[in-house]
Amino acid sequence: MSVPDNAFLHRYGPWAVIAGASHGVGEAFAHALGERGLNCILVARRGDALAQLKGELEDRYAVEVLVVTLDLSHPDACERLLMAVGPLQVGLFIYNAGGDPYITRFLDTSAKDWGALLRLNCSTVMQCSHAFGAAMLERGQGGLLLVGSQAALGGIRKLAMYTATKGFALNLGESLWAEWKDRGVDVLNLLIGTVDTPTMRDAMVKLKIPDALTMTLPKAQDLALLALEELGNGPTLIHPEDTLVQVATAPGAARRAHVLSKSAEAAVFIGND
């Protein structure tokens, strides 16, 4: 059994929601938070994987775990999640869902299917950030962590809707950081490239990438630990670039300066409230 991190637990506990917890980075977040003493609400479509993870967390860290089997692309996903959570006090909300299952040219996938990705990466993110963020602001503490992709930084062939929707989440997170940073609620976008998960390996095999199964990729547990360590240093952490250069010249620091500068400029016209 691990020793809880009391400072972290006080600021972001007692419960954390991990949306997209069934494997990879989401699973790594669950273990890292359980080790710190936070109770975990695990959300994903794969109930069997969540049940197995629940047992591991309870056995290793003696924390409480709630499993919510849910497709986050459904129009009422946030409403269902809130009903499942009920009165539990959530001090940390992590959204780690939203991979592109298609990887096709825009017109080679139906508008209906793109609509599901749009809900997954935009509507559900917005609704959950609104609901859980409101409760955190009322208490004056908490954290919002949006796991995104470097694809958010610009358009990419065969990733039109993925880049567009990840860009939405990035700008939402940075704007919320500017609004909430002085009110006790931390916001961080974690932008990652490739990561060593079964989903990524399968996609690379499907796309016939050379050395798809042997190529060295960042480990999910390392990314999760880094994000939790940097949660209070929002709004954006770009991996691996922000770990390779001095803080003053890091791209994440440049984005922070941009948000602050543009917010100050806009305040002249829209107010500083």
mmCIF file of C-alpha atoms in Angstrom:
data_model
loop_
_atom_site.group_PDB
_atom_site.id
_atom_site.type_symbol
_atom_site.label_atom_id
_atom_site.label_comp_id
_atom_site.label_asym_id
_atom_site.label_seq_id
_atom_site.Cartn_x
_atom_site.Cartn_y
_atom_site.Cartn_z
ATOM 1 C CA MET A 1 0.000 0.000 0.000
ATOM 2 C CA SER A 2 1.316 3.458 -0.904
ATOM 3 C CA VAL A 3 1.454 6.546 1.308
ATOM 4 C CA PRO A 4 -1.049 9.216 0.157
ATOM 5 C CA ASP A 5 0.233 12.583 -1.047
ATOM 6 C CA ASN A 6 -1.686 14.733 1.429
ATOM 7 C CA ALA A 7 -1.063 18.068 -0.314
ATOM 8 C CA PHE A 8 -2.149 16.683 -3.693
ATOM 9 C CA LEU A 9 -5.112 14.911 -2.110
ATOM 10 C CA HIS A 10 -6.251 18.092 -0.381
ATOM 11 C CA ARG A 11 -6.089 20.161 -3.562
ATOM 12 C CA TYR A 12 -7.496 17.665 -6.065
ATOM 13 C CA GLY A 13 -9.399 15.079 -4.025
ATOM 14 C CA PRO A 14 -11.190 13.251 -2.742
ATOM 15 C CA TRP A 15 -12.416 11.935 -6.112
ATOM 16 C CA ALA A 16 -10.938 12.109 -9.600
ATOM 17 C CA VAL A 17 -12.757 11.373 -12.842
ATOM 18 C CA ILE A 18 -10.646 9.753 -15.562
ATOM 19 C CA ALA A 19 -12.575 9.728 -18.833
ATOM 20 C CA GLY A 20 -10.933 7.248 -21.169
ATOM 21 C CA ALA A 21 -9.428 5.107 -18.417
ATOM 22 C CA SER A 22 -9.527 1.640 -19.954
ATOM 23 C CA HIS A 23 -5.926 1.541 -21.197
ATOM 24 C CA GLY A 24 -2.827 3.550 -22.048
ATOM 25 C CA VAL A 25 -2.485 7.055 -20.637
ATOM 26 C CA GLY A 26 -5.868 6.924 -18.914
ATOM 27 C CA GLU A 27 -4.969 3.727 -17.083
ATOM 28 C CA ALA A 28 -1.629 5.275 -16.135
ATOM 29 C CA PHE A 29 -3.415 8.305 -14.681
ATOM 30 C CA ALA A 30 -5.613 6.019 -12.598
ATOM 31 C CA HIS A 31 -2.603 4.254 -11.065
ATOM 32 C CA ALA A 32 -0.768 7.533 -10.420
ATOM 33 C CA LEU A 33 -3.812 9.034 -8.709
ATOM 34 C CA GLY A 34 -4.574 5.918 -6.707
ATOM 35 C CA GLU A 35 -0.997 5.938 -5.449
ATOM 36 C CA ARG A 36 -1.558 9.521 -4.265
ATOM 37 C CA GLY A 37 -4.644 8.447 -2.341
ATOM 38 C CA LEU A 38 -7.387 9.766 -4.622
ATOM 39 C CA ASN A 39 -10.545 7.753 -5.156
ATOM 40 C CA CYS A 40 -11.124 7.161 -8.863
ATOM 41 C CA ILE A 41 -14.142 7.276 -11.154
ATOM 42 C CA LEU A 42 -13.183 5.270 -14.241
ATOM 43 C CA VAL A 43 -15.041 6.048 -17.462
ATOM 44 C CA ALA A 44 -14.837 4.222 -20.795
ATOM 45 C CA ARG A 45 -16.817 1.937 -23.102
ATOM 46 C CA ARG A 46 -14.984 -1.252 -22.086
ATOM 47 C CA GLY A 47 -16.549 -2.329 -18.828
ATOM 48 C CA ASP A 48 -14.414 -5.463 -18.571
ATOM 49 C CA ALA A 49 -11.172 -3.492 -18.719
ATOM 50 C CA LEU A 50 -12.497 -0.985 -16.179
ATOM 51 C CA ALA A 51 -13.534 -3.774 -13.801
ATOM 52 C CA GLN A 52 -10.038 -5.250 -13.935
ATOM 53 C CA LEU A 53 -8.478 -1.839 -13.327
ATOM 54 C CA LYS A 54 -10.853 -1.232 -10.424
ATOM 55 C CA GLY A 55 -9.628 -4.390 -8.725
ATOM 56 C CA GLU A 56 -5.988 -3.423 -9.219
ATOM 57 C CA LEU A 57 -6.475 0.054 -7.760
ATOM 58 C CA GLU A 58 -8.414 -1.195 -4.753
ATOM 59 C CA ASP A 59 -5.884 -3.923 -3.990
ATOM 60 C CA ARG A 60 -2.740 -1.807 -4.464
ATOM 61 C CA TYR A 61 -3.783 1.533 -3.022
ATOM 62 C CA ALA A 62 -6.838 0.847 -0.833
ATOM 63 C CA VAL A 63 -8.857 3.570 -2.559
ATOM 64 C CA GLU A 64 -12.506 3.575 -3.561
ATOM 65 C CA VAL A 65 -13.266 3.090 -7.249
ATOM 66 C CA LEU A 66 -16.450 3.693 -9.228
ATOM 67 C CA VAL A 67 -16.801 2.242 -12.722
ATOM 68 C CA VAL A 68 -18.939 4.053 -15.302
ATOM 69 C CA THR A 69 -19.331 2.203 -18.593
ATOM 70 C CA LEU A 70 -20.154 4.929 -21.072
ATOM 71 C CA ASP A 71 -19.682 5.946 -24.694
ATOM 72 C CA LEU A 72 -18.533 9.551 -24.468
ATOM 73 C CA SER A 73 -19.607 10.259 -28.054
ATOM 74 C CA HIS A 74 -23.301 9.942 -27.164
ATOM 75 C CA PRO A 75 -25.225 13.243 -27.043
ATOM 76 C CA ASP A 76 -26.195 12.677 -23.397
ATOM 77 C CA ALA A 77 -22.829 11.327 -22.230
ATOM 78 C CA CYS A 78 -22.159 14.145 -19.775
ATOM 79 C CA GLU A 79 -25.635 13.894 -18.304
ATOM 80 C CA ARG A 80 -25.205 10.156 -17.772
ATOM 81 C CA LEU A 81 -21.808 10.675 -16.188
ATOM 82 C CA LEU A 82 -23.138 13.288 -13.782
ATOM 83 C CA MET A 83 -25.954 10.950 -12.758
ATOM 84 C CA ALA A 84 -23.453 8.162 -12.091
ATOM 85 C CA VAL A 85 -21.169 10.419 -10.058
ATOM 86 C CA GLY A 86 -24.043 11.779 -7.988
ATOM 87 C CA PRO A 87 -22.991 13.654 -4.839
ATOM 88 C CA LEU A 88 -19.347 12.549 -4.910
ATOM 89 C CA GLN A 89 -16.970 15.519 -4.660
ATOM 90 C CA VAL A 90 -14.781 15.551 -7.761
ATOM 91 C CA GLY A 91 -11.633 17.619 -7.346
ATOM 92 C CA LEU A 92 -9.904 16.539 -10.563
ATOM 93 C CA PHE A 93 -11.414 15.922 -13.983
ATOM 94 C CA ILE A 94 -9.222 14.281 -16.621
ATOM 95 C CA TYR A 95 -10.480 13.923 -20.184
ATOM 96 C CA ASN A 96 -8.344 11.359 -21.957
ATOM 97 C CA ALA A 97 -10.608 10.312 -24.804
ATOM 98 C CA GLY A 98 -10.996 11.257 -28.428
ATOM 99 C CA GLY A 99 -8.713 9.318 -30.738
ATOM 100 C CA ASP A 100 -9.502 9.314 -34.462
ATOM 101 C CA PRO A 101 -10.778 5.804 -35.384
ATOM 102 C CA TYR A 102 -10.917 6.623 -39.103
ATOM 103 C CA ILE A 103 -7.686 8.345 -40.257
ATOM 104 C CA THR A 104 -9.114 8.978 -43.712
ATOM 105 C CA ARG A 105 -9.542 11.820 -46.103
ATOM 106 C CA PHE A 106 -12.479 13.994 -45.032
ATOM 107 C CA LEU A 107 -14.944 12.780 -47.680
ATOM 108 C CA ASP A 108 -14.045 9.115 -47.226
ATOM 109 C CA THR A 109 -15.843 9.022 -43.859
ATOM 110 C CA SER A 110 -19.519 9.898 -43.484
ATOM 111 C CA ALA A 111 -20.702 13.129 -41.906
ATOM 112 C CA LYS A 112 -22.595 10.997 -39.378
ATOM 113 C CA ASP A 113 -19.399 9.308 -38.235
ATOM 114 C CA TRP A 114 -17.553 12.620 -38.119
ATOM 115 C CA GLY A 115 -20.409 13.905 -35.974
ATOM 116 C CA ALA A 116 -19.658 11.267 -33.340
ATOM 117 C CA LEU A 117 -16.016 12.400 -33.223
ATOM 118 C CA LEU A 118 -17.200 16.003 -32.973
ATOM 119 C CA ARG A 119 -19.329 15.172 -29.932
ATOM 120 C CA LEU A 120 -16.529 13.126 -28.354
ATOM 121 C CA ASN A 121 -13.891 15.836 -28.694
ATOM 122 C CA CYS A 122 -15.998 18.993 -28.383
ATOM 123 C CA SER A 123 -19.520 18.745 -26.948
ATOM 124 C CA THR A 124 -18.764 16.243 -24.191
ATOM 125 C CA VAL A 125 -15.541 18.036 -23.262
ATOM 126 C CA MET A 126 -17.376 21.364 -23.028
ATOM 127 C CA GLN A 127 -20.307 20.012 -21.028
ATOM 128 C CA CYS A 128 -18.131 18.119 -18.537
ATOM 129 C CA SER A 129 -15.744 21.053 -18.105
ATOM 130 C CA HIS A 130 -18.744 23.277 -17.404
ATOM 131 C CA ALA A 131 -20.340 20.938 -14.885
ATOM 132 C CA PHE A 132 -17.286 19.796 -12.941
ATOM 133 C CA GLY A 133 -15.547 23.168 -13.250
ATOM 134 C CA ALA A 134 -18.505 24.991 -11.723
ATOM 135 C CA ALA A 135 -18.360 22.839 -8.603
ATOM 136 C CA MET A 136 -14.597 23.312 -8.300
ATOM 137 C CA LEU A 137 -14.875 27.085 -8.614
ATOM 138 C CA GLU A 138 -17.524 27.126 -5.916
ATOM 139 C CA ARG A 139 -15.116 25.311 -3.587
ATOM 140 C CA GLY A 140 -12.145 27.384 -4.738
ATOM 141 C CA GLN A 141 -9.930 24.428 -5.627
ATOM 142 C CA GLY A 142 -9.547 21.627 -8.122
ATOM 143 C CA GLY A 143 -8.063 20.752 -11.476
ATOM 144 C CA LEU A 144 -9.030 20.178 -15.102
ATOM 145 C CA LEU A 145 -6.633 18.188 -17.292
ATOM 146 C CA LEU A 146 -7.403 17.805 -20.989
ATOM 147 C CA VAL A 147 -5.269 15.230 -22.769
ATOM 148 C CA GLY A 148 -4.922 16.366 -26.346
ATOM 149 C CA SER A 149 -2.593 16.014 -29.279
ATOM 150 C CA GLN A 150 -0.012 18.030 -31.126
ATOM 151 C CA ALA A 151 -2.468 17.670 -34.010
ATOM 152 C CA ALA A 152 -4.312 20.556 -32.317
ATOM 153 C CA LEU A 153 -1.582 22.936 -33.443
ATOM 154 C CA GLY A 154 -2.508 22.896 -37.130
ATOM 155 C CA GLY A 155 -4.154 21.103 -40.022
ATOM 156 C CA ILE A 156 -2.893 17.719 -41.232
ATOM 157 C CA ARG A 157 -3.866 15.741 -44.298
ATOM 158 C CA LYS A 158 -6.222 12.818 -43.486
ATOM 159 C CA LEU A 159 -6.771 14.230 -39.989
ATOM 160 C CA ALA A 160 -9.102 17.130 -40.760
ATOM 161 C CA MET A 161 -11.722 16.491 -38.077
ATOM 162 C CA TYR A 162 -9.178 15.238 -35.556
ATOM 163 C CA THR A 163 -7.062 18.383 -35.808
ATOM 164 C CA ALA A 164 -10.162 20.595 -35.780
ATOM 165 C CA THR A 165 -11.706 19.012 -32.695
ATOM 166 C CA LYS A 166 -8.434 18.801 -30.789
ATOM 167 C CA GLY A 167 -7.915 22.482 -31.594
ATOM 168 C CA PHE A 168 -11.283 23.192 -29.984
ATOM 169 C CA ALA A 169 -10.257 21.469 -26.751
ATOM 170 C CA LEU A 170 -6.887 23.240 -26.739
ATOM 171 C CA ASN A 171 -8.421 26.699 -27.044
ATOM 172 C CA LEU A 172 -11.125 25.859 -24.518
ATOM 173 C CA GLY A 173 -8.541 24.718 -21.988
ATOM 174 C CA GLU A 174 -6.313 27.747 -22.463
ATOM 175 C CA SER A 175 -9.251 30.118 -22.135
ATOM 176 C CA LEU A 176 -10.483 28.387 -18.981
ATOM 177 C CA TRP A 177 -6.987 28.585 -17.529
ATOM 178 C CA ALA A 178 -7.059 32.358 -18.046
ATOM 179 C CA GLU A 179 -10.466 32.582 -16.359
ATOM 180 C CA TRP A 180 -9.802 30.207 -13.463
ATOM 181 C CA LYS A 181 -6.096 30.554 -12.634
ATOM 182 C CA ASP A 182 -6.699 33.129 -9.900
ATOM 183 C CA ARG A 183 -9.678 31.278 -8.459
ATOM 184 C CA GLY A 184 -7.937 28.148 -7.202
ATOM 185 C CA VAL A 185 -8.670 25.832 -10.147
ATOM 186 C CA ASP A 186 -5.748 24.592 -12.259
ATOM 187 C CA VAL A 187 -6.169 23.852 -15.966
ATOM 188 C CA LEU A 188 -3.651 22.021 -18.131
ATOM 189 C CA ASN A 189 -3.703 20.861 -21.738
ATOM 190 C CA LEU A 190 -1.335 17.935 -22.266
ATOM 191 C CA LEU A 191 -0.439 17.789 -25.954
ATOM 192 C CA ILE A 192 1.242 14.554 -26.909
ATOM 193 C CA GLY A 193 2.459 13.045 -30.157
ATOM 194 C CA THR A 194 2.850 9.309 -30.241
ATOM 195 C CA VAL A 195 2.609 7.200 -27.105
ATOM 196 C CA ASP A 196 3.178 3.497 -26.508
ATOM 197 C CA THR A 197 -0.389 2.200 -26.233
ATOM 198 C CA PRO A 198 -2.125 -0.764 -27.883
ATOM 199 C CA THR A 199 -4.323 1.665 -29.832
ATOM 200 C CA MET A 200 -1.321 3.502 -31.258
ATOM 201 C CA ARG A 201 0.499 0.284 -32.140
ATOM 202 C CA ASP A 202 -2.596 -1.120 -33.867
ATOM 203 C CA ALA A 203 -3.025 2.090 -35.857
ATOM 204 C CA MET A 204 0.622 2.006 -36.934
ATOM 205 C CA VAL A 205 0.278 -1.605 -38.061
ATOM 206 C CA LYS A 206 -2.909 -0.747 -39.962
ATOM 207 C CA LEU A 207 -1.101 2.097 -41.711
ATOM 208 C CA LYS A 208 1.860 -0.184 -42.504
ATOM 209 C CA ILE A 209 4.370 1.953 -40.605
ATOM 210 C CA PRO A 210 7.857 0.382 -40.666
ATOM 211 C CA ASP A 211 8.870 -1.101 -37.285
ATOM 212 C CA ALA A 212 5.345 -0.436 -35.967
ATOM 213 C CA LEU A 213 5.703 -2.971 -33.168
ATOM 214 C CA THR A 214 9.320 -2.265 -32.207
ATOM 215 C CA MET A 215 9.720 1.503 -32.602
ATOM 216 C CA THR A 216 10.605 3.264 -29.315
ATOM 217 C CA LEU A 217 7.710 5.448 -28.137
ATOM 218 C CA PRO A 218 7.065 7.486 -24.974
ATOM 219 C CA LYS A 219 5.576 5.451 -22.125
ATOM 220 C CA ALA A 220 2.082 6.198 -20.894
ATOM 221 C CA GLN A 221 3.092 6.171 -17.231
ATOM 222 C CA ASP A 222 5.822 8.738 -17.837
ATOM 223 C CA LEU A 223 3.380 11.094 -19.573
ATOM 224 C CA ALA A 224 0.815 10.749 -16.792
ATOM 225 C CA LEU A 225 3.347 11.475 -14.056
ATOM 226 C CA LEU A 226 4.696 14.476 -15.956
ATOM 227 C CA ALA A 227 1.210 15.923 -16.445
ATOM 228 C CA LEU A 228 0.319 15.579 -12.765
ATOM 229 C CA GLU A 229 3.585 17.224 -11.750
ATOM 230 C CA GLU A 230 2.909 20.146 -14.119
ATOM 231 C CA LEU A 231 -0.821 20.485 -13.444
ATOM 232 C CA GLY A 232 -0.318 23.792 -11.678
ATOM 233 C CA ASN A 233 1.807 25.201 -14.514
ATOM 234 C CA GLY A 234 -0.809 25.598 -17.245
ATOM 235 C CA PRO A 235 -2.216 26.229 -19.623
ATOM 236 C CA THR A 236 -0.366 23.934 -22.035
ATOM 237 C CA LEU A 237 2.368 21.309 -21.851
ATOM 238 C CA ILE A 238 3.664 20.131 -25.217
ATOM 239 C CA HIS A 239 5.472 16.803 -25.110
ATOM 240 C CA PRO A 240 8.292 16.196 -25.765
ATOM 241 C CA GLU A 241 9.341 19.734 -26.767
ATOM 242 C CA ASP A 242 8.687 21.290 -23.352
ATOM 243 C CA THR A 243 10.981 18.733 -21.717
ATOM 244 C CA LEU A 244 13.875 19.333 -24.085
ATOM 245 C CA VAL A 245 14.464 23.087 -23.852
ATOM 246 C CA GLN A 246 14.783 25.725 -21.142
ATOM 247 C CA VAL A 247 11.505 26.932 -19.683
ATOM 248 C CA ALA A 248 11.866 30.455 -21.033
ATOM 249 C CA THR A 249 12.049 29.232 -24.644
ATOM 250 C CA ALA A 250 9.654 26.274 -24.381
ATOM 251 C CA PRO A 251 6.619 26.282 -26.679
ATOM 252 C CA GLY A 252 4.289 25.824 -23.711
ATOM 253 C CA ALA A 253 5.688 28.978 -22.112
ATOM 254 C CA ALA A 254 5.150 30.831 -25.387
ATOM 255 C CA ARG A 255 1.513 29.761 -25.445
ATOM 256 C CA ARG A 256 1.072 30.951 -21.843
ATOM 257 C CA ALA A 257 2.477 34.338 -22.754
ATOM 258 C CA HIS A 258 0.186 34.486 -25.785
ATOM 259 C CA VAL A 259 -2.927 33.730 -23.709
ATOM 260 C CA LEU A 260 -2.029 36.366 -21.140
ATOM 261 C CA SER A 261 -1.199 38.969 -23.784
ATOM 262 C CA LYS A 262 -4.321 38.402 -25.871
ATOM 263 C CA SER A 263 -6.525 38.299 -22.772
ATOM 264 C CA ALA A 264 -5.141 41.682 -21.702
ATOM 265 C CA GLU A 265 -5.717 43.124 -25.181
ATOM 266 C CA ALA A 266 -9.268 41.783 -25.330
ATOM 267 C CA ALA A 267 -10.097 43.109 -21.867
ATOM 268 C CA VAL A 268 -10.103 46.653 -23.300
ATOM 269 C CA PHE A 269 -13.160 45.687 -25.376
ATOM 270 C CA ILE A 270 -14.880 42.877 -23.456
ATOM 271 C CA GLY A 271 -14.002 43.733 -19.856
ATOM 272 C CA ASN A 272 -11.670 42.190 -17.312
ATOM 273 C CA ASP A 273 -14.260 40.492 -15.120
#
